[in-house]
Amino acid sequence: MPEQGAPRPRPVFLHSAAQVVTLAGPPRPRVGRELEELGVIEDGAVLIEDGLITAVGPTAEVAAMLPDDVERWDARGMVVLPGFVDAHTHLVFAGDRVQEFEWRTRGLSYAEIARRGGGIRMTVRQTRAASEEELLESARRRLRWFLRHGTTTLEAKSGYGLSRDEELKILRVIRRLREAGPVEIVPTLLAAHVVPEEYAADRSAYVRMIIEELLPEVARENLAEYHDVFCDEDAFTVEEARTLMKAARAHGLKLRVHAEQWARSGAARLAAELRAQTVDHLEKIAEEDIAALAAAGVMAVLLPGACFHLGRREYPPARKLIEAGVPVVLATDFNPGTSPTPSMPMILALACTQMQMTPAEAITAATINAAYSLDRGHCAGSLEVGKRADLVLFDVPDYRHIPYFFGMNTVRAVFARGRLIYDRANGCEGTA
Ligand code: NIG
Ligand code: FE
């Protein structure tokens, strides 16, 4: 809906696209073979009115139902996709970890660097030292990177504060970004990222602090929709995670879990037991656990960017997950330590080349399935009448070109809520 007082935008008729990839289908996450059903319309068109999609179809059909005073956008030779939904990002933090990146090229491992006081704790020190305004400014800049790569909805986690006040500071930055739009942001509390240094001698006191001091405040101020916990080696145990997840659920938060990235810790089992909404990473997941996820209806969020950036050879078993009927999602895991990329097209390329997902499966995982993983399936993730007009135009004539051209941004233009917010041709960045 247009904001109060804002002029009513003109309807937009996007026409003559080589392919409109609609992702139209059943109103639920896609599984198994459904992942390949993209609902492609050749010589396709989309009509946008008041920020919503009001028609999708062949150009000739949509042209017959145009309102007066429509703005035309010729998409000849281009592919139109729903805006990407990035279901796992650590958007808000200060600084970067480029020094550690160089150390890794010289042979130090991520775990060694973390043990020497680097890693997540390094970013925590920098983030605590930054003001809310500084964090807001750097996150805004990053949001523009996401937009330019076609992302119009993203999940954003806290997790670099690790105290009551510092986690609240990050969630308030996320709230300000949510209120500003046009990218839709879904907030997640990740206070249980690692145990902060000051609680090293008494881990349970940190878990208690989250439960007794942080969760009630987060719920009271409505600062997060999801709770996440890094349940892995050098992070939180399954028992700690279970306690945290139950407490978070009691406060009305839905559950996501960082699981089995470094070790088969039992975190995926726990996600199945508690019927979390998603379980993320899964590089080390075992076959029996895959069956448990499928039975519990937990969605798997795969993050190949983290494997790539860390130079790991093992990627999550996407094919086994798909064959078992687990709804699969792809996301960037944008963060300073393991995956500094805002690019969903790059993630699609990695999914195809490193996890043997087909281009069609990868696109479904990055749009409609990702939207369902954030409870946004009703309004985002596909080009269907009544949904938000979040869409991306690519300068290529076939959707398979999107993962095929890796390391190159083929995004030509982005519409969010019906407004053109990025147009590479004239550098327009609108409200973004
Ligand atoms: O998703 N696994 C834990 N958290 C991040 C890494 C964060 C960092 O290194 O700063 C991840 O990969
Ligand atoms: Fe992560």
Short mmCIF file of C-alpha atoms and ligand atoms in Angstrom, two decimals, residues 88 90 97 100 104 110 119-121 123 157 160 190 193-194 230 232 235 258-259 261-262 280-281 283 303 306 310 333-339, ligand 1:
data_model
loop_
_atom_site.label_atom_id
_atom_site.label_comp_id
_atom_site.label_asym_id
_atom_site.label_seq_id
_atom_site.Cartn_x
_atom_site.Cartn_y
_atom_site.Cartn_z
CA HIS A 88 20.05 -15.93 6.48
CA HIS A 90 24.27 -11.26 9.70
CA ARG A 97 37.82 -9.48 9.05
CA GLU A 100 41.87 -13.04 9.12
CA ARG A 104 43.73 -18.03 6.13
CA TYR A 110 39.05 -20.43 10.98
CA GLY A 119 36.69 -14.77 14.68
CA ILE A 120 33.24 -13.87 15.95
CA ARG A 121 34.68 -12.34 19.16
CA THR A 123 33.65 -8.61 15.39
CA LYS A 157 20.31 -11.50 12.79
CA TYR A 160 27.68 -9.50 17.52
CA LEU A 190 21.05 -14.53 17.79
CA HIS A 193 26.06 -16.95 18.74
CA VAL A 194 29.05 -17.73 21.00
CA PHE A 230 24.66 -21.53 16.94
CA ASP A 232 27.98 -26.50 17.25
CA ALA A 235 29.49 -22.58 20.40
CA HIS A 258 22.79 -22.87 13.00
CA ALA A 259 23.47 -26.61 12.88
CA GLN A 261 28.44 -26.67 10.24
CA TRP A 262 31.60 -27.99 11.91
CA ASP A 280 20.81 -23.78 8.60
CA HIS A 281 24.28 -24.88 7.29
CA GLU A 283 27.65 -29.43 6.01
CA LEU A 303 24.83 -21.56 2.77
CA ALA A 306 30.49 -19.90 3.73
CA LEU A 310 36.52 -20.70 3.86
CA ASP A 333 24.93 -16.10 5.25
CA PHE A 334 26.31 -12.60 4.66
CA ASN A 335 28.77 -11.99 7.54
CA PRO A 336 32.29 -10.62 7.96
CA GLY A 337 33.98 -13.90 8.88
CA THR A 338 32.77 -16.69 6.66
CA SER A 339 30.67 -15.25 3.85
O1 NIG B 1 26.92 -18.41 9.94
N1 NIG B 1 28.34 -20.03 12.18
C1 NIG B 1 28.28 -19.03 12.86
N2 NIG B 1 28.13 -17.80 12.44
C2 NIG B 1 28.51 -17.29 11.18
C3 NIG B 1 29.94 -16.89 11.16
C4 NIG B 1 30.07 -15.60 11.80
C5 NIG B 1 31.45 -15.03 11.83
O2 NIG B 1 32.48 -15.70 11.56
O3 NIG B 1 31.49 -13.83 12.12
C6 NIG B 1 28.13 -18.24 10.09
O4 NIG B 1 28.95 -18.78 9.34
#
